[in-house]
mmCIF file of C-alpha atoms in Angstrom:
data_model
loop_
_atom_site.group_PDB
_atom_site.id
_atom_site.type_symbol
_atom_site.label_atom_id
_atom_site.label_comp_id
_atom_site.label_asym_id
_atom_site.label_seq_id
_atom_site.Cartn_x
_atom_site.Cartn_y
_atom_site.Cartn_z
ATOM 1 C CA MET A 29 0.000 0.000 0.000
ATOM 2 C CA GLN A 30 2.923 2.353 0.614
ATOM 3 C CA TYR A 31 3.840 2.147 -3.060
ATOM 4 C CA VAL A 32 0.271 2.899 -4.143
ATOM 5 C CA ASN A 33 0.065 5.993 -1.962
ATOM 6 C CA SER A 34 3.427 7.325 -3.074
ATOM 7 C CA TRP A 35 2.588 6.808 -6.736
ATOM 8 C CA ARG A 36 -0.864 8.322 -6.263
ATOM 9 C CA ALA A 37 0.953 11.427 -5.040
ATOM 10 C CA VAL A 38 3.247 11.310 -8.080
ATOM 11 C CA ALA A 39 0.285 11.153 -10.467
ATOM 12 C CA ALA A 40 -1.317 14.179 -8.789
ATOM 13 C CA ALA A 41 1.893 16.189 -8.287
ATOM 14 C CA THR A 42 1.903 19.831 -9.370
ATOM 15 C CA GLY A 43 4.606 22.467 -9.416
ATOM 16 C CA ARG A 44 7.876 22.915 -11.223
ATOM 17 C CA ALA A 45 9.797 19.813 -12.237
ATOM 18 C CA ASP A 46 13.097 18.859 -10.669
ATOM 19 C CA ARG A 47 14.887 19.191 -13.981
ATOM 20 C CA ARG A 48 18.233 17.844 -12.864
ATOM 21 C CA ALA A 49 16.693 14.686 -11.377
ATOM 22 C CA ALA A 50 14.408 14.177 -14.394
ATOM 23 C CA GLU A 51 17.279 14.550 -16.856
ATOM 24 C CA GLU A 52 19.376 12.042 -14.926
ATOM 25 C CA GLY A 53 16.421 9.644 -15.059
ATOM 26 C CA VAL A 54 16.262 10.082 -18.839
ATOM 27 C CA ARG A 55 19.955 9.292 -19.216
ATOM 28 C CA LEU A 56 19.613 6.246 -16.972
ATOM 29 C CA ALA A 57 16.647 4.995 -19.016
ATOM 30 C CA TYR A 58 18.675 5.355 -22.227
ATOM 31 C CA ARG A 59 21.671 3.533 -20.777
ATOM 32 C CA GLY A 60 19.401 0.777 -19.466
ATOM 33 C CA ALA A 61 17.984 0.346 -22.962
ATOM 34 C CA GLY A 62 21.501 0.040 -24.426
ATOM 35 C CA LEU A 63 21.294 3.420 -26.120
ATOM 36 C CA ALA A 64 23.698 6.329 -26.189
ATOM 37 C CA GLU A 65 22.550 9.219 -24.015
ATOM 38 C CA PRO A 66 20.623 11.917 -25.941
ATOM 39 C CA GLU A 67 22.636 14.872 -27.196
ATOM 40 C CA ARG A 68 19.922 17.405 -26.340
ATOM 41 C CA ILE A 69 17.250 17.675 -23.674
ATOM 42 C CA ILE A 70 14.627 20.331 -24.363
ATOM 43 C CA TRP A 71 12.079 21.505 -21.797
ATOM 44 C CA ALA A 72 8.532 22.674 -22.528
ATOM 45 C CA ASP A 73 5.937 24.190 -20.224
ATOM 46 C CA SER A 74 3.090 21.794 -21.149
ATOM 47 C CA PRO A 75 2.306 18.734 -23.270
ATOM 48 C CA LYS A 76 0.919 21.132 -25.878
ATOM 49 C CA ALA A 77 4.166 23.100 -25.995
ATOM 50 C CA ALA A 78 6.112 19.813 -26.049
ATOM 51 C CA VAL A 79 4.224 18.629 -29.143
ATOM 52 C CA GLU A 80 5.034 21.936 -30.827
ATOM 53 C CA ALA A 81 8.696 21.525 -29.869
ATOM 54 C CA VAL A 82 8.779 17.971 -31.243
ATOM 55 C CA GLU A 83 7.311 19.154 -34.549
ATOM 56 C CA LYS A 84 10.149 21.673 -34.838
ATOM 57 C CA LEU A 85 12.952 19.216 -34.044
ATOM 58 C CA SER A 86 15.639 18.687 -36.642
ATOM 59 C CA ASP A 87 18.105 15.803 -36.689
ATOM 60 C CA ALA A 88 16.384 14.201 -33.668
ATOM 61 C CA GLY A 89 16.444 10.740 -35.211
ATOM 62 C CA ARG A 90 13.734 8.134 -34.828
ATOM 63 C CA SER A 91 11.556 7.632 -31.759
ATOM 64 C CA VAL A 92 13.098 5.221 -29.239
ATOM 65 C CA ARG A 93 9.985 4.868 -27.084
ATOM 66 C CA GLU A 94 9.901 1.150 -27.888
ATOM 67 C CA GLU A 95 13.380 0.594 -26.444
ATOM 68 C CA VAL A 96 13.093 3.024 -23.540
ATOM 69 C CA ARG A 97 9.577 2.371 -22.293
ATOM 70 C CA THR A 98 7.608 -0.382 -24.071
ATOM 71 C CA ARG A 99 10.174 -3.175 -24.127
ATOM 72 C CA PRO A 100 11.419 -2.803 -20.504
ATOM 73 C CA TRP A 101 7.821 -2.724 -19.272
ATOM 74 C CA ALA A 102 6.884 -5.849 -21.238
ATOM 75 C CA GLU A 103 9.967 -7.741 -20.094
ATOM 76 C CA GLU A 104 9.425 -6.809 -16.441
ATOM 77 C CA ARG A 105 5.799 -7.806 -16.644
ATOM 78 C CA ARG A 106 6.770 -11.177 -18.115
ATOM 79 C CA ARG A 107 9.378 -11.662 -15.379
ATOM 80 C CA MET A 108 6.870 -10.903 -12.623
ATOM 81 C CA TYR A 109 4.198 -13.049 -14.281
ATOM 82 C CA ASP A 110 6.574 -16.004 -14.464
ATOM 83 C CA GLU A 111 7.711 -15.466 -10.889
ATOM 84 C CA LEU A 112 4.265 -15.005 -9.335
ATOM 85 C CA GLY A 113 2.060 -17.041 -11.655
ATOM 86 C CA PRO A 114 -1.268 -15.870 -13.102
ATOM 87 C CA ALA A 115 -3.025 -15.565 -9.737
ATOM 88 C CA GLY A 116 -0.075 -13.848 -8.084
ATOM 89 C CA TRP A 117 0.334 -11.317 -10.884
ATOM 90 C CA SER A 118 -3.390 -10.581 -10.855
ATOM 91 C CA ALA A 119 -3.293 -10.028 -7.088
ATOM 92 C CA LEU A 120 -0.262 -7.747 -7.392
ATOM 93 C CA TRP A 121 -1.881 -5.635 -10.097
ATOM 94 C CA SER A 122 -5.160 -5.423 -8.169
ATOM 95 C CA ALA A 123 -3.328 -4.190 -5.082
ATOM 96 C CA THR A 124 -1.165 -1.652 -6.933
ATOM 97 C CA GLY A 125 -1.672 -0.436 -10.477
ATOM 98 C CA ALA A 126 -5.388 -1.124 -10.648
ATOM 99 C CA GLN A 127 -5.904 1.332 -7.784
ATOM 100 C CA LEU A 128 -4.597 4.172 -9.956
ATOM 101 C CA TRP A 129 -5.317 3.074 -13.486
ATOM 102 C CA GLU A 130 -8.781 4.493 -14.090
ATOM 103 C CA THR A 131 -8.114 8.044 -12.922
ATOM 104 C CA THR A 132 -4.645 8.373 -14.488
ATOM 105 C CA ALA A 133 -5.716 6.877 -17.822
ATOM 106 C CA ALA A 134 -8.754 9.155 -17.970
ATOM 107 C CA LEU A 135 -6.640 12.210 -17.161
ATOM 108 C CA ALA A 136 -4.064 11.323 -19.815
ATOM 109 C CA GLU A 137 -6.781 10.927 -22.426
ATOM 110 C CA ARG A 138 -8.269 14.300 -21.483
ATOM 111 C CA ILE A 139 -4.856 15.915 -21.926
ATOM 112 C CA ARG A 140 -4.429 14.299 -25.354
ATOM 113 C CA THR A 141 -7.863 15.507 -26.402
ATOM 114 C CA GLY A 142 -7.095 19.018 -25.163
ATOM 115 C CA VAL A 143 -3.782 19.160 -27.016
ATOM 116 C CA VAL A 144 -5.398 18.044 -30.275
ATOM 117 C CA ALA A 145 -8.239 20.544 -29.849
ATOM 118 C CA GLU A 146 -5.829 23.446 -29.364
ATOM 119 C CA LEU A 147 -3.257 22.571 -32.015
ATOM 120 C CA ALA A 148 -5.397 21.182 -34.850
ATOM 121 C CA THR A 149 -6.766 24.201 -36.689
ATOM 122 C CA ARG A 150 -8.155 21.922 -39.416
ATOM 123 C CA PRO A 151 -9.528 18.357 -39.225
ATOM 124 C CA ASP A 152 -6.752 17.037 -41.492
ATOM 125 C CA GLU A 153 -4.142 18.131 -38.919
ATOM 126 C CA GLU A 154 -5.491 15.942 -36.120
ATOM 127 C CA SER A 155 -3.890 12.664 -37.222
ATOM 128 C CA GLY A 156 -0.394 14.181 -37.312
ATOM 129 C CA ILE A 157 -0.743 15.570 -33.800
ATOM 130 C CA ARG A 158 -2.055 12.252 -32.499
ATOM 131 C CA LEU A 159 0.953 10.487 -34.004
ATOM 132 C CA VAL A 160 3.291 12.805 -32.099
ATOM 133 C CA LEU A 161 1.334 12.108 -28.905
ATOM 134 C CA LEU A 162 1.832 8.371 -29.456
ATOM 135 C CA ASP A 163 5.583 8.912 -29.116
ATOM 136 C CA ALA A 164 5.187 10.273 -25.576
ATOM 137 C CA VAL A 165 6.187 8.506 -22.381
ATOM 138 C CA LEU A 166 3.644 9.714 -19.843
ATOM 139 C CA GLY A 167 5.986 10.432 -16.951
ATOM 140 C CA GLN A 168 3.934 11.032 -13.808
ATOM 141 C CA HIS A 169 0.825 9.679 -15.534
ATOM 142 C CA ASP A 170 2.518 6.293 -15.944
ATOM 143 C CA ALA A 171 2.178 6.008 -12.162
ATOM 144 C CA ALA A 172 -0.282 3.093 -12.308
ATOM 145 C CA TRP A 173 2.019 0.564 -13.927
ATOM 146 C CA LEU A 174 5.168 1.898 -12.254
ATOM 147 C CA ALA A 175 3.483 1.279 -8.877
ATOM 148 C CA ALA A 176 3.189 -2.423 -9.716
ATOM 149 C CA PHE A 177 6.955 -2.789 -10.140
ATOM 150 C CA ASP A 178 8.178 -0.492 -7.370
ATOM 151 C CA GLY A 179 10.528 -2.332 -4.994
ATOM 152 C CA ARG A 180 10.827 -5.322 -7.332
ATOM 153 C CA GLY A 181 14.040 -4.567 -9.202
ATOM 154 C CA ASP A 182 15.911 -1.652 -10.727
ATOM 155 C CA ARG A 183 15.214 -2.187 -14.433
ATOM 156 C CA LEU A 184 12.677 0.663 -14.472
ATOM 157 C CA THR A 185 14.565 3.052 -12.187
ATOM 158 C CA GLY A 186 15.237 5.577 -14.943
ATOM 159 C CA LEU A 187 11.586 5.722 -15.988
ATOM 160 C CA SER A 188 10.538 6.006 -12.348
ATOM 161 C CA GLU A 189 12.922 8.901 -11.726
ATOM 162 C CA VAL A 190 11.536 10.872 -14.650
ATOM 163 C CA ALA A 191 7.967 10.140 -13.523
ATOM 164 C CA ARG A 192 8.661 11.337 -9.981
ATOM 165 C CA ASN A 193 10.157 14.587 -11.185
ATOM 166 C CA ALA A 194 8.493 15.646 -14.450
ATOM 167 C CA GLY A 195 5.557 15.290 -16.790
ATOM 168 C CA TRP A 196 5.327 13.700 -20.233
ATOM 169 C CA TRP A 197 8.471 13.212 -22.337
ATOM 170 C CA TRP A 198 9.370 12.323 -25.900
ATOM 171 C CA PRO A 199 12.500 10.145 -26.431
ATOM 172 C CA TYR A 200 14.286 10.224 -29.784
ATOM 173 C CA GLU A 201 17.724 8.973 -30.802
ATOM 174 C CA ASN A 202 19.457 12.337 -30.456
ATOM 175 C CA ALA A 203 17.023 14.503 -28.509
ATOM 176 C CA VAL A 204 14.459 14.384 -25.736
ATOM 177 C CA VAL A 205 11.607 16.819 -25.102
ATOM 178 C CA ILE A 206 10.258 16.924 -21.534
ATOM 179 C CA SER A 207 7.102 18.677 -20.324
ATOM 180 C CA GLU A 208 6.684 20.418 -17.017
ATOM 181 C CA ARG A 209 4.050 19.118 -14.621
ATOM 182 C CA PRO A 210 0.756 20.991 -14.163
ATOM 183 C CA GLU A 211 0.812 23.980 -11.853
ATOM 184 C CA ALA A 212 -2.769 23.281 -10.706
ATOM 185 C CA LEU A 213 -4.995 20.193 -10.546
ATOM 186 C CA HIS A 214 -8.546 20.125 -9.154
ATOM 187 C CA ARG A 215 -10.572 16.910 -8.924
ATOM 188 C CA ASP A 216 -13.724 15.728 -7.197
ATOM 189 C CA GLU A 217 -13.997 12.827 -4.772
ATOM 190 C CA ALA A 218 -14.281 10.405 -7.707
ATOM 191 C CA GLY A 219 -10.986 11.610 -9.176
ATOM 192 C CA ARG A 220 -12.607 13.480 -12.076
ATOM 193 C CA LEU A 221 -11.469 16.919 -13.191
ATOM 194 C CA ASP A 222 -13.730 19.385 -11.422
ATOM 195 C CA ARG A 223 -13.698 23.137 -10.787
ATOM 196 C CA GLY A 224 -16.446 25.731 -11.010
ATOM 197 C CA ASP A 225 -14.370 28.914 -10.927
ATOM 198 C CA GLY A 226 -11.366 28.312 -13.172
ATOM 199 C CA PRO A 227 -9.305 25.652 -14.941
ATOM 200 C CA ALA A 228 -9.399 22.179 -13.423
ATOM 201 C CA LEU A 229 -5.957 21.471 -14.893
ATOM 202 C CA ALA A 230 -3.477 24.214 -15.737
ATOM 203 C CA TYR A 231 0.102 24.296 -16.998
ATOM 204 C CA PRO A 232 2.631 27.134 -16.659
ATOM 205 C CA ASP A 233 2.192 28.317 -20.262
ATOM 206 C CA GLY A 234 -1.594 28.687 -20.005
ATOM 207 C CA PHE A 235 -2.596 25.369 -21.530
ATOM 208 C CA ALA A 236 -5.611 24.358 -19.433
ATOM 209 C CA LEU A 237 -8.617 22.069 -19.244
ATOM 210 C CA TYR A 238 -11.964 23.158 -17.827
ATOM 211 C CA ALA A 239 -14.396 20.649 -16.367
ATOM 212 C CA TRP A 240 -17.308 20.279 -13.997
ATOM 213 C CA ARG A 241 -17.493 16.876 -12.296
ATOM 214 C CA GLY A 242 -15.556 15.292 -15.111
ATOM 215 C CA MET A 243 -17.458 16.850 -18.001
ATOM 216 C CA PRO A 244 -15.466 19.148 -20.304
ATOM 217 C CA VAL A 245 -16.888 22.675 -20.432
ATOM 218 C CA PRO A 246 -15.784 25.855 -22.234
ATOM 219 C CA ALA A 247 -13.880 28.373 -20.103
ATOM 220 C CA GLU A 248 -16.480 31.077 -20.768
ATOM 221 C CA PHE A 249 -19.253 28.740 -19.613
ATOM 222 C CA LEU A 250 -17.886 28.748 -16.066
ATOM 223 C CA ASP A 251 -17.891 32.550 -16.004
ATOM 224 C CA GLY A 252 -21.671 32.531 -16.267
ATOM 225 C CA LEU A 253 -22.397 30.037 -13.499
ATOM 226 C CA ALA A 254 -22.444 32.649 -10.749
ATOM 227 C CA SER A 255 -25.281 34.558 -12.457
ATOM 228 C CA LEU A 256 -27.522 31.608 -13.364
ATOM 229 C CA THR A 257 -31.297 31.896 -13.317
ATOM 230 C CA PRO A 258 -33.986 29.283 -14.025
ATOM 231 C CA ASP A 259 -34.728 31.041 -17.349
ATOM 232 C CA ARG A 260 -31.061 30.865 -18.369
ATOM 233 C CA ILE A 261 -30.949 27.165 -17.509
ATOM 234 C CA ARG A 262 -34.078 26.443 -19.546
ATOM 235 C CA ALA A 263 -32.685 28.437 -22.490
ATOM 236 C CA GLU A 264 -29.459 26.388 -22.744
ATOM 237 C CA GLU A 265 -29.705 24.218 -25.862
ATOM 238 C CA ASN A 266 -26.835 21.888 -25.021
ATOM 239 C CA ALA A 267 -28.352 19.174 -22.814
ATOM 240 C CA GLU A 268 -25.041 18.276 -21.123
ATOM 241 C CA LEU A 269 -24.253 21.894 -20.255
ATOM 242 C CA ARG A 270 -27.806 22.370 -18.997
ATOM 243 C CA ARG A 271 -27.297 19.399 -16.684
ATOM 244 C CA VAL A 272 -24.116 21.013 -15.344
ATOM 245 C CA MET A 273 -26.031 24.235 -14.750
ATOM 246 C CA LEU A 274 -28.664 22.369 -12.764
ATOM 247 C CA GLU A 275 -26.075 20.648 -10.596
ATOM 248 C CA TYR A 276 -24.288 23.922 -9.914
ATOM 249 C CA TYR A 277 -27.480 25.873 -9.276
ATOM 250 C CA GLY A 278 -29.000 23.159 -7.103
ATOM 251 C CA TYR A 279 -32.036 21.069 -7.923
ATOM 252 C CA ASP A 280 -33.906 22.200 -4.823
ATOM 253 C CA ARG A 281 -33.275 25.872 -5.590
ATOM 254 C CA TYR A 282 -34.304 25.416 -9.212
ATOM 255 C CA LEU A 283 -37.532 23.684 -8.210
ATOM 256 C CA SER A 284 -38.351 26.394 -5.711
ATOM 257 C CA GLU A 285 -37.612 29.351 -7.996
ATOM 258 C CA SER A 286 -39.185 27.879 -11.131
ATOM 259 C CA GLY A 287 -42.532 27.289 -9.437
ATOM 260 C CA ALA A 288 -42.482 23.530 -10.032
ATOM 261 C CA GLU A 289 -45.363 21.424 -8.766
ATOM 262 C CA PRO A 290 -44.823 18.066 -7.019
ATOM 263 C CA MET A 291 -45.862 14.988 -9.005
ATOM 264 C CA HIS A 292 -46.547 12.730 -6.035
ATOM 265 C CA ARG A 293 -46.174 12.592 -2.277
ATOM 266 C CA ASP A 294 -46.458 9.823 0.271
ATOM 267 C CA GLU A 295 -44.993 8.806 3.618
ATOM 268 C CA THR A 296 -41.477 8.493 2.139
ATOM 269 C CA GLY A 297 -41.218 11.930 0.559
ATOM 270 C CA ILE A 298 -42.181 14.150 -2.389
ATOM 271 C CA LEU A 299 -41.537 13.349 -6.048
ATOM 272 C CA TRP A 300 -40.570 16.239 -8.332
ATOM 273 C CA ARG A 301 -40.068 16.252 -12.095
ATOM 274 C CA ILE A 302 -38.192 18.803 -14.211
ATOM 275 C CA ALA A 303 -39.037 18.544 -17.910
ATOM 276 C CA MET A 304 -35.892 19.119 -19.998
ATOM 277 C CA GLU A 305 -36.327 19.865 -23.698
ATOM 278 C CA GLY A 306 -34.071 17.658 -25.803
ATOM 279 C CA ASP A 307 -33.053 15.552 -22.803
ATOM 280 C CA GLU A 308 -34.570 13.101 -20.344
ATOM 281 C CA ASP A 309 -36.578 14.586 -17.473
ATOM 282 C CA VAL A 310 -34.801 15.187 -14.193
ATOM 283 C CA VAL A 311 -36.732 13.398 -11.456
ATOM 284 C CA MET A 312 -35.951 13.932 -7.780
ATOM 285 C CA VAL A 313 -37.348 12.679 -4.500
ATOM 286 C CA GLU A 314 -37.321 15.141 -1.613
ATOM 287 C CA VAL A 315 -36.879 13.272 1.663
ATOM 288 C CA VAL A 316 -36.506 14.445 5.237
ATOM 289 C CA ASN A 317 -33.975 12.717 7.469
ATOM 290 C CA SER A 318 -35.845 11.223 10.426
ATOM 291 C CA THR A 319 -32.779 11.654 12.654
ATOM 292 C CA PRO A 320 -32.609 15.236 13.978
ATOM 293 C CA GLU A 321 -29.510 17.393 13.706
ATOM 294 C CA PRO A 322 -27.826 18.560 16.941
ATOM 295 C CA ASP A 323 -29.979 21.715 16.879
ATOM 296 C CA GLY A 324 -33.174 19.680 16.623
ATOM 297 C CA THR A 325 -33.896 20.391 12.960
ATOM 298 C CA HIS A 326 -34.394 17.706 10.329
ATOM 299 C CA ARG A 327 -32.224 17.844 7.220
ATOM 300 C CA THR A 328 -33.769 17.620 3.734
ATOM 301 C CA TYR A 329 -32.106 15.537 1.016
ATOM 302 C CA TRP A 330 -32.717 15.381 -2.741
ATOM 303 C CA LEU A 331 -32.305 11.986 -4.401
ATOM 304 C CA ARG A 332 -31.882 11.775 -8.187
ATOM 305 C CA VAL A 333 -33.960 8.845 -9.487
ATOM 306 C CA PRO A 334 -34.718 7.402 -12.972
ATOM 307 C CA PRO A 335 -37.140 9.366 -15.203
ATOM 308 C CA ARG A 336 -39.563 6.423 -15.223
ATOM 309 C CA THR A 337 -40.220 6.842 -11.487
ATOM 310 C CA ARG A 338 -43.899 7.482 -10.734
ATOM 311 C CA THR A 339 -44.095 7.624 -6.920
ATOM 312 C CA ALA A 340 -41.885 8.900 -4.134
ATOM 313 C CA LYS A 341 -41.772 5.454 -2.548
ATOM 314 C CA GLU A 342 -40.683 3.885 -5.827
ATOM 315 C CA GLY A 343 -37.890 6.446 -6.083
ATOM 316 C CA VAL A 344 -36.612 5.885 -2.549
ATOM 317 C CA ALA A 345 -36.796 2.110 -3.067
ATOM 318 C CA TRP A 346 -34.693 2.451 -6.234
ATOM 319 C CA THR A 347 -31.876 4.096 -4.243
ATOM 320 C CA PHE A 348 -31.745 0.898 -2.168
ATOM 321 C CA GLY A 349 -31.856 -1.363 -5.235
ATOM 322 C CA LEU A 350 -35.435 -2.455 -4.491
ATOM 323 C CA GLU A 351 -38.810 -2.370 -6.181
ATOM 324 C CA GLY A 352 -41.393 -0.042 -4.664
ATOM 325 C CA GLU A 353 -43.527 -2.855 -3.255
ATOM 326 C CA ALA A 354 -40.512 -4.411 -1.535
ATOM 327 C CA TYR A 355 -39.516 -1.191 0.252
ATOM 328 C CA ALA A 356 -41.009 -1.317 3.737
ATOM 329 C CA PRO A 357 -38.477 -0.091 6.320
ATOM 330 C CA VAL A 358 -39.133 -1.266 9.847
ATOM 331 C CA ARG A 359 -37.252 1.715 11.261
ATOM 332 C CA GLN A 360 -35.954 4.935 9.740
ATOM 333 C CA THR A 361 -32.628 6.453 10.769
#
């Protein structure tokens, strides 16, 4: 578990790279792959700037990602698989890399998408940019698989040193381009990019990604969240952005200020429905916690339930994985 936690911190690290340590890691990775050390190491302030730097390289030679990253990883995985057996390898991966894989892979893909969106001014330019991105070693965002091998040999020490001290990097025969890490990273409890008042991911040169609970949003969209009204929410044509607006504004506040009428009420709560043009209805059950707060008041909760829900009881039952008829609590807490 110590390796997982340390590599989780690596994957989420922000702030300036330790350039000396990262460069030494690069040289070690080259030597370990049987290659001559690169003649030039070029730094960039973001993956976007790194792609631009790669496109301008001259006399860099071919990509050596296969020798530096892919082959050592495959050989170490085979060694561990042979040593531990299928069940042992599966258990090792489940306890290490699998703990980090989903969030780091999703973040890396978001960065790739953002780089392509900013650099491809025409659709026919996208494939060339994606090819450059395929040459990248992901540095800190390779944390998931590096965690699985930590403490189990020194074959990947060079790669690990770069990952601990820098962002993505591009290895070629005669030159290496290395990106700085982000200067800011904001995520929700599920590990998704999330920020309502600025970029969720930002690099020193201004390259940034904006997101609300994992969903990409335009930068200017966030500027308008503070001045939302029910009319503005209803007027939004993009169904996904309208859903973000509702979450930010608050379903209970929207229902109250839009004059919505309850669809059904019973002993479990009140069922509300918000009709959304071009999207499925938003259906909520308003329930009151039977356990009082320290001041004696009872807290109200809003439960999002499927659009097909017809009664409050059916909605509450769904949150427990039950059918409405089967939901009959003996005691509420």
